[in-house]
Amino acid sequence: MPRLLLSLLLLVACSTSSFAAEKPNFLWIMSEDNSSHFLKWFDPTGASTPNIEALAKEGLTYDNAFSNAPVCSVARTTLITSCYAPRIGTFHHRKSFIVPMPEGLKMFPAYLREAGYYTTNNSKEDYNAQKSKDVWDESSRKASWRNRKPGQPFFHVQTYTTTHESSLHFPAADIDNKPNENDAESVFVAPYHPQSKEFKYTYARYHDRIQQMDQQVGKLVDQLREDGLLDSTFVFYFADHGGVLPRSKGYAYDTGLHVPLVIRVPEKFREQLPQTTGSRIESFVSFVDFGPTVLNLAGAKVPDQIDGHAFLGLGEQQLVESDESFGYADRFDEKYDMVRTLRKGKYRYIRNYQRFNFDGLMNNYRYKMVAYQNWKEWFDAQKLDGLQSQFFQARPAEMLFDVSEDPYEIDDLAGDPKHQEVLEELRGRLDEIVVGMPDLGFYPESYLAEKAATNPVAFGQQHKADIAAMQQIANLQLGSFADAQSDIAKALASSDPWQRYWGVIACSGHGAEALPLKETLVKLAESDPENLVRVRAIEYLALYAGQDPAEAMGKALENAKTATEANLILNSVVLLRDGSPGYSFSIRRQQVEHLKQNRGELERRLEYLDPK
């Protein structure tokens, strides 16, 4: 073989080997509390974001990207673990107890470190699971890729708080005294909100914040460019969940879950991706998928215990594509609920397991916002139309929306005969997911803290049949009471307290139609051995039988064994006080002085019910 040809072959071989061995870098840029609806790149009513749009033109735009939860700690824990929070016990915000990672599983950046990556986070974590020491090389406000060893590949997470909910906690006087860059009179206001000056100003102010965040994104990308790293780094821009105007953050609607996602593809790796730069991707991706996607692009092993899958890879890979995303909403600070949702194709199905917990139930942090206060004031003054009033009223047990035609989920199709086939399909698919995990949310949080905290996944597997039974009882809310009555009666007579618990909730789901079971419910309210079953029965009798709950709820509160249990009881107190028909309570801090555990959320309720 001629020496020149041999030299050329060796050069090509070395170059190919070097190229194949080169690992991409990763930069995640997260903004807080903004759904895709606030960016013009995703929604015509949003704000212009030229820096994010520039990333998209050199990469991929995902039109169907979803957080699995509409609040930060649960969403971020889902993101870092690649696991559904109701399966691993990390689904309450804020955590009353912290749980271990599933056995044999680490938060995914630890696997990048094992593969030689420098992993950094600047700086928010907010995890509901225990973090091992090998997740981050550095997690602080000083963390940067610039501190790595020469040539070492990196994974860096940067969170910008500019768009956080707290940015809208301004005094009402600002509305008249501090003008926004965006015009309050021309900004779009969602149809379920009052078209008031408070809402118009708040929307305009938030558009300002979105544009400020976009400038921060541009400056960070410029740092990559200055360091000569832009052409070797995948840049992900996304929000940590939806929000933040009322009925978004904290709620399992598209406005709470649908996030913007743009991934700039570095020049060095564009030829190895089948997707065309600048294209928009219709397949669905969720937060459980982000970790395995980065691991796959880095050439690291994706662990088996996770719930997500990779949606990008280098070379010719057969990757899973999806048209669905599962979501969950439970406790947000002191406010309890249990909602599960499935977005599949153009439809969103929402299952309200405790339909009487109306969306607008008091949450101290939410109601710091002038817009929230304005909405409640107008409701109390009967100044709202039917659509705008729904936020403060009991919801259907299940809802169905065509999001392509109805992006703000106004027209509920669950009762439309033309959509019964779709409704039943999505209901069945959601049931399959919930039972398959299984979903720990069917147990009260206080019981999980006592029985499941050391190993939630194992607890769920050991009680899979019990959870399936509770789910079936909960589903008795979906049909007619006549068809469900005998099965509900059996649940109320069960030896399992949590089947009785869900039997009572099923009665509440049917409202006054369940009054034929009143005698049984009275007995449960007076003498059930489980305090929380008594609470749910008292709740039903107050809502639908006109029985004043004040004295019985006071006794239940004094009988609470933990602060978490007491907080759940106070959730019912607030529901019965602030909702219809409205009852008077005299709640005093002395009633819960005996509870010495984590009192953070309990104190929030007491701040509202018994201010110092």
XYZ file of N, CA and C in Angstrom, residues 55 66 92 117 128 180 190 216 237 274 291 296 301 325 345 412 443 462 482:
57
model
N -32.462 30.352 19.675
C -32.091 28.969 19.990
C -32.925 27.997 19.170
N -44.376 18.778 28.561
C -45.187 18.911 29.765
C -44.387 18.614 31.026
N -46.127 15.620 47.354
C -46.681 16.727 48.124
C -45.715 17.910 48.135
N -18.533 13.276 33.470
C -19.051 14.642 33.344
C -18.838 15.442 34.623
N -37.895 16.574 46.773
C -38.655 15.885 47.818
C -38.089 14.496 48.125
N -46.120 49.403 33.191
C -45.342 48.302 32.623
C -44.808 48.671 31.245
N -57.004 35.753 29.930
C -57.752 34.508 29.727
C -59.234 34.720 30.023
N -31.831 37.311 30.005
C -30.900 36.511 30.795
C -30.465 35.267 30.033
N -33.839 25.005 26.782
C -34.581 26.032 27.518
C -35.977 25.487 27.790
N -31.503 12.720 13.469
C -32.414 12.606 12.323
C -33.305 13.825 12.144
N -34.237 13.357 31.863
C -33.024 12.709 32.358
C -32.530 11.624 31.429
N -28.830 9.409 27.371
C -28.708 8.759 26.067
C -27.802 9.548 25.132
N -25.430 4.830 30.450
C -26.498 3.845 30.621
C -27.715 4.497 31.273
N -49.239 12.409 28.018
C -48.480 12.865 29.185
C -49.375 12.765 30.413
N -52.972 13.276 22.739
C -53.301 13.950 21.495
C -53.867 15.329 21.786
N -66.244 21.951 28.740
C -66.107 20.574 29.221
C -66.955 19.646 28.357
N -53.755 7.093 49.770
C -53.605 7.111 51.225
C -53.437 8.549 51.710
N -46.353 -3.578 47.989
C -46.962 -4.460 48.989
C -48.466 -4.209 49.110
N -77.581 5.437 41.817
C -78.395 4.220 41.870
C -77.564 2.989 41.542
